[in-house]
Short mmCIF file of C-alpha atoms in Angstrom, two decimals:
data_model
loop_
_atom_site.label_atom_id
_atom_site.label_comp_id
_atom_site.label_asym_id
_atom_site.label_seq_id
_atom_site.Cartn_x
_atom_site.Cartn_y
_atom_site.Cartn_z
CA MET A 10 55.77 13.48 0.76
CA ARG A 11 53.17 16.34 0.36
CA LYS A 12 52.02 15.31 -2.81
CA THR A 13 51.37 11.62 -1.32
CA THR A 14 49.33 13.67 1.24
CA ILE A 15 47.63 15.75 -0.90
CA LEU A 16 46.72 12.49 -2.78
CA PHE A 17 45.60 10.64 0.47
CA ILE A 18 43.35 13.57 1.17
CA ILE A 19 41.60 13.88 -2.20
CA LEU A 20 41.09 10.11 -2.39
CA THR A 21 39.69 10.31 1.48
CA LEU A 22 37.36 13.25 0.47
CA GLN A 23 36.19 11.29 -2.61
CA MET A 24 35.51 7.92 -0.75
CA LEU A 25 33.53 10.63 1.93
CA VAL A 26 31.48 11.92 -1.27
CA VAL A 27 30.55 8.56 -2.38
CA CYS A 28 29.49 7.19 0.73
CA CYS A 29 27.48 10.14 1.44
CA ASN A 30 25.47 9.62 -1.64
CA SER A 31 25.09 6.23 -1.42
CA SER A 32 23.67 6.38 2.08
CA LYS A 33 21.42 9.76 1.17
CA ASP A 34 18.18 9.40 2.11
CA PHE A 35 15.80 9.60 -1.01
CA TYR A 36 13.37 12.09 0.53
CA SER A 37 16.11 14.35 1.86
CA GLY A 38 15.53 17.82 1.47
CA ILE A 39 11.70 17.88 0.81
CA GLU A 40 9.73 20.32 2.42
CA HIS A 41 7.43 19.63 5.46
CA LEU A 42 4.22 21.34 5.43
CA GLY A 43 1.26 21.50 7.46
CA LYS A 44 0.41 22.57 11.02
CA THR A 45 -1.71 20.91 13.84
CA LYS A 46 -5.15 22.41 14.26
CA VAL A 47 -7.54 20.12 15.72
CA GLU A 48 -10.77 20.84 15.31
CA ILE A 49 -12.11 16.97 15.43
CA GLU A 50 -11.77 14.77 18.21
CA THR A 51 -14.88 12.73 18.44
CA LEU A 52 -17.26 10.79 16.54
CA THR A 53 -20.47 8.85 16.63
CA MET A 54 -20.41 5.71 15.08
CA ASP A 55 -23.25 3.50 14.10
CA SER A 56 -22.39 -0.30 13.47
CA ILE A 57 -24.43 -1.99 9.94
CA ILE A 58 -24.68 -5.71 9.76
CA LEU A 59 -23.98 -7.35 6.36
CA ASP A 60 -24.92 -11.19 5.08
CA ALA A 61 -21.29 -12.44 4.74
CA SER A 62 -22.87 -16.27 4.44
CA MET A 63 -22.20 -16.43 0.65
CA THR A 64 -18.49 -15.33 0.83
CA SER A 65 -15.17 -16.49 1.81
CA PHE A 66 -14.68 -13.42 4.41
CA SER A 67 -11.76 -12.69 2.82
CA GLY A 68 -12.08 -9.73 0.63
CA GLN A 69 -11.53 -6.18 -0.34
CA TRP A 70 -14.38 -3.45 0.44
CA LEU A 71 -15.06 -0.28 -2.14
CA MET A 72 -17.65 2.47 -2.19
CA SER A 73 -19.15 2.49 -5.46
CA PRO A 74 -18.09 5.49 -7.78
CA SER A 75 -22.12 6.98 -7.21
CA GLY A 76 -21.88 6.61 -3.60
CA SER A 77 -24.86 4.46 -3.14
CA ARG A 78 -23.72 0.55 -3.02
CA ILE A 79 -20.95 -1.02 -0.51
CA TYR A 80 -19.11 -3.83 -2.79
CA PHE A 81 -17.00 -6.54 -1.71
CA ALA A 82 -14.79 -7.96 -3.80
CA ASP A 83 -14.04 -11.61 -2.64
CA SER A 84 -10.54 -12.85 -2.92
CA TYR A 85 -10.97 -16.50 -3.02
CA ALA A 86 -14.68 -16.70 -4.97
CA VAL A 87 -15.46 -14.75 -8.27
CA GLY A 88 -18.01 -12.17 -7.76
CA ILE A 89 -18.39 -8.45 -6.47
CA ASN A 90 -21.24 -8.84 -3.64
CA SER A 91 -23.22 -5.64 -3.62
CA TYR A 92 -24.98 -3.89 -0.75
CA ARG A 93 -27.26 -1.10 -0.41
CA LEU A 94 -26.08 1.69 2.35
CA ASN A 95 -28.12 0.12 4.78
CA GLY A 96 -26.52 -3.17 4.75
CA VAL A 97 -29.36 -5.30 2.93
CA TYR A 98 -27.80 -7.28 0.04
CA ASP A 99 -28.59 -6.32 -3.31
CA THR A 100 -26.72 -8.35 -5.97
CA THR A 101 -23.66 -10.02 -7.07
CA TYR A 102 -21.79 -8.65 -10.50
CA ILE A 103 -19.47 -10.79 -12.11
CA THR A 104 -19.77 -14.54 -12.34
CA GLN A 105 -17.13 -17.20 -13.27
CA GLY A 106 -16.33 -17.53 -17.03
CA ARG A 107 -14.92 -16.10 -20.10
CA GLY A 108 -17.90 -14.16 -21.33
CA PRO A 109 -17.63 -10.46 -21.09
CA ASN A 110 -18.80 -9.94 -17.33
CA GLU A 111 -17.38 -12.57 -16.32
CA MET A 112 -14.05 -13.37 -14.72
CA LEU A 113 -11.63 -16.54 -14.70
CA LEU A 114 -9.94 -16.02 -11.23
CA PRO A 115 -11.17 -14.31 -8.24
CA SER A 116 -10.18 -10.43 -7.62
CA TRP A 117 -6.60 -10.07 -5.88
CA SER A 118 -7.12 -6.44 -5.50
CA SER A 119 -9.22 -3.99 -7.33
CA SER A 120 -10.18 -0.22 -7.61
CA PHE A 121 -12.30 2.08 -9.66
CA ASP A 122 -10.47 4.50 -12.19
CA GLN A 123 -11.44 8.03 -13.61
CA ASN A 124 -14.38 7.02 -15.55
CA ASP A 125 -15.94 4.66 -12.95
CA CYS A 126 -14.63 1.57 -14.64
CA PHE A 127 -14.35 -1.43 -12.12
CA VAL A 128 -10.32 -2.70 -12.48
CA SER A 129 -9.29 -5.83 -11.02
CA LEU A 130 -5.70 -7.51 -10.53
CA ASP A 131 -6.78 -11.20 -10.47
CA ASN A 132 -4.98 -13.80 -8.74
CA ASN A 133 -3.03 -14.78 -11.98
CA SER A 134 -2.11 -11.26 -12.71
CA SER A 135 -4.34 -10.95 -15.22
CA VAL A 136 -5.87 -7.05 -15.23
CA ASN A 137 -9.13 -7.03 -16.13
CA ILE A 138 -11.19 -3.82 -16.67
CA PHE A 139 -15.53 -3.58 -16.64
CA SER A 140 -17.68 -0.90 -17.58
CA ALA A 141 -19.27 1.10 -14.84
CA ASP A 142 -22.29 -0.86 -14.91
CA PHE A 143 -20.28 -4.43 -15.01
CA SER A 144 -21.56 -5.33 -18.50
CA THR A 145 -18.37 -5.07 -20.75
CA LYS A 146 -15.01 -6.27 -20.10
CA THR A 147 -11.51 -5.29 -21.28
CA PHE A 148 -8.93 -8.57 -20.31
CA TYR A 149 -4.99 -8.70 -20.94
CA GLU A 150 -4.06 -12.29 -21.16
CA PRO A 151 -2.66 -13.93 -17.92
CA SER A 152 1.03 -13.20 -17.83
CA PRO A 153 2.79 -11.90 -15.02
CA TRP A 154 4.31 -8.16 -15.36
CA PHE A 155 7.69 -9.09 -14.26
CA THR A 156 8.01 -11.50 -17.07
CA ALA A 157 6.02 -9.48 -19.54
CA VAL A 158 8.31 -6.73 -19.36
CA ASP A 159 11.01 -8.49 -21.16
CA THR A 160 10.14 -11.76 -23.08
CA SER A 161 13.94 -12.38 -23.97
CA PHE A 162 14.86 -12.70 -20.48
CA LEU A 163 15.23 -16.50 -20.06
CA GLN A 164 17.08 -18.87 -18.19
CA ALA A 165 20.41 -17.89 -18.38
CA GLU A 166 19.42 -14.29 -17.21
CA TRP A 167 17.61 -15.79 -13.98
CA ARG A 168 20.44 -17.27 -13.14
CA ASN A 169 22.84 -14.36 -13.44
CA LEU A 170 20.06 -12.33 -11.50
CA TYR A 171 20.00 -15.22 -8.69
CA ARG A 172 23.72 -14.92 -8.26
CA ASN A 173 23.95 -10.88 -9.01
CA PRO A 174 20.86 -9.19 -7.20
CA ASP A 175 20.25 -5.82 -8.77
CA PRO A 176 17.21 -3.49 -7.76
CA LYS A 177 16.48 -1.98 -10.67
CA VAL A 178 15.98 -5.07 -12.66
CA PRO A 179 12.06 -5.32 -12.61
CA GLN A 180 12.00 -9.44 -12.31
CA MET A 181 13.45 -8.98 -9.00
CA TYR A 182 10.04 -8.01 -7.49
CA GLU A 183 6.42 -9.49 -7.24
CA PHE A 184 3.30 -8.20 -5.42
CA ASN A 185 3.60 -6.75 -2.11
CA ASN A 186 0.79 -8.92 -0.54
CA TYR A 187 1.71 -6.74 2.76
CA VAL A 188 0.33 -3.89 1.02
CA GLY A 189 -2.13 -5.23 -1.54
CA GLN A 190 -3.92 -2.08 -3.07
CA ILE A 191 -3.73 -1.17 -6.66
CA TYR A 192 -4.44 1.87 -8.40
CA TYR A 193 -5.59 2.44 -12.15
CA LYS A 194 -5.68 6.26 -13.54
CA TYR A 195 -5.67 7.14 -17.04
CA GLY A 196 -4.31 3.69 -18.48
CA LYS A 197 -1.85 3.24 -15.95
CA LEU A 198 -1.72 0.51 -13.17
CA TYR A 199 -0.30 1.21 -10.03
CA ILE A 200 0.81 -1.55 -7.80
CA PRO A 201 2.87 -1.90 -4.83
CA ILE A 202 6.14 -4.18 -5.03
CA LEU A 203 8.31 -6.19 -2.58
CA THR A 204 11.78 -8.07 -3.46
CA GLU A 205 12.41 -11.28 -1.60
CA HIS A 206 15.42 -12.30 -3.60
CA VAL A 207 17.51 -15.15 -1.40
CA ALA A 208 20.74 -12.34 -1.66
CA TYR A 209 18.59 -9.03 -1.00
CA ASN A 210 15.54 -8.90 1.13
CA PRO A 211 14.20 -6.95 4.11
CA TYR A 212 14.60 -10.39 6.54
CA GLU A 213 17.92 -11.58 6.88
CA VAL A 214 20.82 -9.31 7.53
CA TYR A 215 23.38 -10.94 5.60
CA SER A 216 21.34 -10.33 2.52
CA LYS A 217 22.18 -6.83 1.81
CA SER A 218 19.58 -5.96 3.93
CA LYS A 219 20.69 -2.16 4.16
CA GLU A 220 21.01 -2.03 0.52
CA PHE A 221 17.21 -3.30 0.36
CA TRP A 222 15.91 -0.59 2.49
CA ARG A 223 17.90 2.25 0.46
CA ASP A 224 17.69 0.85 -2.64
CA SER A 225 14.45 -1.45 -3.25
CA TYR A 226 11.62 0.46 -5.25
CA LEU A 227 7.78 0.63 -3.73
CA PHE A 228 6.08 0.51 -7.01
CA ALA A 229 5.65 -0.49 -10.73
CA ILE A 230 3.76 1.86 -12.98
CA TYR A 231 2.67 0.24 -16.54
CA GLU A 232 -0.07 0.21 -18.77
CA PRO A 233 -1.15 -3.11 -18.99
CA GLU A 234 -1.10 -3.60 -22.60
CA ASN A 235 2.32 -2.49 -23.43
CA ILE A 236 4.44 -3.31 -20.00
CA SER A 237 7.52 -3.74 -22.06
CA GLU A 238 7.75 -0.20 -22.93
CA THR A 239 5.66 1.78 -19.94
CA LEU A 240 6.91 0.19 -16.98
CA LYS A 241 8.42 2.25 -14.34
CA LEU A 242 10.17 1.11 -11.10
CA VAL A 243 9.70 4.31 -8.99
CA GLY A 244 9.84 5.04 -4.76
CA HIS A 245 12.04 4.01 -1.76
CA TYR A 246 11.76 3.66 1.89
CA PRO A 247 12.61 6.68 3.92
CA SER A 248 15.77 6.70 6.04
CA VAL A 249 14.36 5.05 9.15
CA TYR A 250 14.19 1.78 7.55
CA SER A 251 18.39 1.96 7.22
CA LYS A 252 19.06 2.80 10.80
CA LYS A 253 17.66 -0.60 11.97
CA ASN A 254 15.99 -3.82 10.28
CA ILE A 255 12.52 -3.68 11.10
CA PRO A 256 10.72 -6.03 8.15
CA VAL A 257 7.68 -6.50 10.82
CA PHE A 258 6.78 -2.64 10.36
CA GLY A 259 7.90 -2.66 6.73
CA ARG A 260 4.43 -2.12 5.70
CA TYR A 261 3.05 0.87 3.90
CA SER A 262 -0.42 2.37 2.33
CA PHE A 263 -0.66 4.62 -0.74
CA LEU A 264 -2.90 6.44 -2.75
CA ILE A 265 -3.22 8.34 -5.84
CA LYS A 266 -4.62 11.67 -5.03
CA GLY A 267 -4.90 14.09 -8.45
CA ASN A 268 -1.29 13.96 -10.01
CA GLU A 269 0.47 12.91 -6.60
CA ILE A 270 1.37 9.49 -5.27
CA MET A 271 1.01 9.78 -1.27
CA VAL A 272 2.34 6.85 0.67
CA SER A 273 2.54 6.12 4.86
CA PHE A 274 4.82 3.78 6.49
CA ASN A 275 4.59 2.11 9.43
CA ALA A 276 7.52 3.40 11.30
CA ASP A 277 7.68 6.85 9.99
CA PRO A 278 4.93 9.67 10.62
CA LYS A 279 5.26 11.39 7.92
CA ILE A 280 3.37 11.01 4.90
CA TYR A 281 5.61 11.06 1.37
CA VAL A 282 4.45 12.97 -1.62
CA MET A 283 5.51 11.70 -5.05
CA ASN A 284 4.55 12.99 -8.52
CA ILE A 285 3.18 10.28 -10.88
CA ALA A 286 7.17 10.33 -12.45
CA GLY A 287 8.08 8.89 -9.05
CA GLU A 288 10.13 12.22 -7.82
CA PRO A 289 9.63 13.30 -4.18
CA LEU A 290 7.79 16.50 -3.61
CA TYR A 291 7.18 16.90 0.02
CA SER A 292 5.94 15.70 2.85
CA PHE A 293 3.16 16.39 5.70
CA GLY A 294 1.60 14.73 8.75
CA VAL A 295 2.18 14.59 12.53
CA ALA A 296 3.65 11.98 14.95
CA ASP A 297 1.60 10.45 17.51
CA GLY A 298 3.00 10.86 20.96
CA LEU A 299 2.01 7.33 22.03
CA ILE A 300 3.64 5.72 19.12
CA SER A 301 7.34 5.51 20.55
CA GLY A 302 8.95 3.63 17.59
CA ALA A 303 11.21 1.81 19.77
CA TYR A 304 10.59 -0.96 17.41
CA PRO A 305 12.87 -4.61 18.01
CA GLU A 306 14.96 -5.51 15.21
CA THR A 307 14.86 -9.11 13.69
CA VAL A 308 17.98 -10.39 11.29
CA THR A 309 16.39 -13.50 10.26
CA PHE A 310 13.19 -14.44 8.60
CA GLU A 311 12.52 -17.32 11.20
CA GLU A 312 13.00 -14.34 13.32
CA PHE A 313 10.25 -12.47 11.43
CA GLU A 314 7.49 -14.98 11.08
CA GLU A 315 8.27 -16.08 15.01
CA HIS A 316 7.57 -12.32 16.25
CA GLY A 317 5.93 -10.76 13.89
CA ALA A 318 2.44 -10.93 15.05
CA ALA A 319 3.24 -10.40 18.55
CA TYR A 320 5.34 -7.59 17.92
CA ARG A 321 2.72 -5.84 16.19
CA ASN A 322 0.10 -6.06 18.55
CA LYS A 323 2.96 -4.66 20.84
CA TYR A 324 3.97 -1.81 19.26
CA GLY A 325 2.15 1.23 17.46
CA TYR A 326 2.61 2.43 13.98
CA TYR A 327 0.66 4.43 11.34
CA ASP A 328 -1.43 2.38 8.86
CA LYS A 329 -4.15 2.63 6.30
CA LEU A 330 -4.44 5.91 4.23
CA PHE A 331 -7.93 6.91 2.62
CA SER A 332 -8.59 9.98 0.90
CA ASP A 333 -11.88 12.31 0.19
CA GLY A 334 -11.75 15.32 -1.52
CA GLU A 335 -9.59 17.66 0.32
CA LEU A 336 -9.25 15.43 3.33
CA VAL A 337 -6.90 12.73 4.28
CA PHE A 338 -7.37 10.01 6.91
CA ARG A 339 -4.97 7.69 8.34
CA THR A 340 -5.27 5.16 10.75
CA CYS A 341 -2.91 4.48 13.42
CA ARG A 342 -2.26 2.06 16.33
CA LEU A 343 -0.86 3.33 19.56
CA ASP A 344 1.32 1.53 21.80
CA ASN A 345 -1.43 0.97 24.41
CA GLY A 346 -3.22 -0.86 22.08
CA GLN A 347 -5.76 1.69 21.40
CA ARG A 348 -6.54 2.90 17.68
CA LYS A 349 -6.57 6.45 16.33
CA LEU A 350 -7.92 8.06 13.32
CA GLN A 351 -6.08 11.20 12.12
CA ILE A 352 -8.13 13.67 9.62
CA TYR A 353 -5.40 16.06 7.10
CA LYS A 354 -6.80 19.02 5.22
CA ASP A 355 -4.56 21.12 3.43
CA TYR A 356 -1.80 19.09 5.17
CA ASP A 357 -2.74 20.43 8.57
CA LEU A 358 -4.15 18.05 11.33
CA ILE A 359 -7.66 18.87 12.13
CA GLY A 360 -9.03 15.56 13.32
CA ASP A 361 -6.99 13.70 15.95
CA ILE A 362 -9.86 10.90 17.19
CA LEU A 363 -9.61 7.76 19.61
CA VAL A 364 -11.60 4.94 18.29
CA ASP A 365 -12.73 1.88 19.82
CA SER A 366 -11.14 -0.80 17.67
CA ASP A 367 -9.55 -1.17 14.81
CA PHE A 368 -11.32 -0.13 11.07
CA GLU A 369 -10.35 0.02 7.92
CA LEU A 370 -12.33 3.63 6.30
CA PHE A 371 -12.93 2.72 2.06
CA GLY A 372 -15.89 5.13 1.09
CA ARG A 373 -17.89 7.82 1.99
CA GLY A 374 -21.63 7.49 0.94
CA CYS A 375 -24.12 9.54 -0.95
CA ASP A 376 -25.91 10.12 2.54
CA GLY A 377 -22.80 11.78 3.55
CA PHE A 378 -21.36 9.16 5.96
CA TYR A 379 -18.05 7.69 5.70
CA TYR A 380 -18.07 3.73 6.18
CA ALA A 381 -15.14 1.23 7.55
CA TYR A 382 -15.33 -2.47 7.69
CA LYS A 383 -14.66 -3.15 11.28
CA ARG A 384 -14.99 -7.14 11.82
CA SER A 385 -16.16 -10.42 11.14
CA ASP A 386 -18.68 -12.49 12.37
CA TYR A 387 -17.92 -15.92 11.31
CA ILE A 388 -19.97 -17.78 13.88
CA ASN A 389 -23.16 -15.64 12.71
CA GLU A 390 -21.80 -15.49 9.27
CA HIS A 391 -22.04 -11.29 9.09
CA PHE A 392 -19.85 -8.47 8.34
CA VAL A 393 -19.88 -5.87 10.91
CA LEU A 394 -19.29 -2.45 9.69
CA VAL A 395 -19.42 1.09 10.58
CA LYS A 396 -20.43 4.53 9.58
CA PHE A 397 -20.02 8.03 10.67
CA LYS A 398 -20.18 11.97 10.01
CA LEU A 399 -17.34 14.19 10.85
CA PHE A 400 -18.45 16.41 14.06
CA GLU A 401 -16.40 19.98 14.74
CA LYS A 402 -16.51 20.43 18.36
#
């Protein structure tokens, strides 16, 4: 009887250890840095009007590496429109075709590398790398990264993956359009990923959604010329997403700063920092008192689609990241519908600023102003941008 009792206790403890390990937060144990030292509480913004008549109105804003030009990379038409800092149209780089300064398809997402080269992931998952003056190009043949990683992954493997979803298998994932960013640093491409496997996704509770939030990956990192041997899946969602199913607020923003990956999630006030290998290092970031985090659950894809826009208009969340030197900026939407800009320096919150509307910060010009996209004026065929400098009280 005593042996049976001891055996039962051992088995129970083993089960508890397994359960604890399986539910352990990826970021548990890391240090949270920074304090609140607010110095900047107001900003004066000026509007800039840009001609949008030659665009689809949908695309990505970037600042040129020199800080002297504003670029708009169109998502539905090949071309990078260049504007002076005063909003005057300058020229268009990249035309459609197969030449050294051309692309076959529009840019889905883009960035600049450490050598000021323009790097674009186009609509067919091809990687196009242009020289700093857009005159020459390195092109990697169109091939989705998740199939190129293993050319022997044939129909039988796809059928097995359909029946037995596995978050460690790269073919489970696709580009995460809700995030939409890419970075290219030192020969490696960093892209956000998402799996919408029918039996393993964030939308349907019956599809192992808890396992999705705990075990699925955030990023694929690889060298475009050698995907199969270099690809790594890194990063996970924080534990707030395992407590209730909130895919409407499952979006995140990230940036590469030095040798670190910084990630901010809609539903979590912390900004998590990993090294380039994807190992968690530390966190920083201050919660805003007007973001309650009282997000309603959705348990089916139909609920996600039906209520998504309304929920994002009703509840506050932490949004886009941007960095400039030692500063890290984060935009926020508050529960009352107001927008806020947080500014961090050395992990401390030094700027806590209410702004009059939503905007997407994308660069600092050589004139010392920060530039942000505000809205599109479809009637007058204009883009409206804002610029500002930081003022201390």
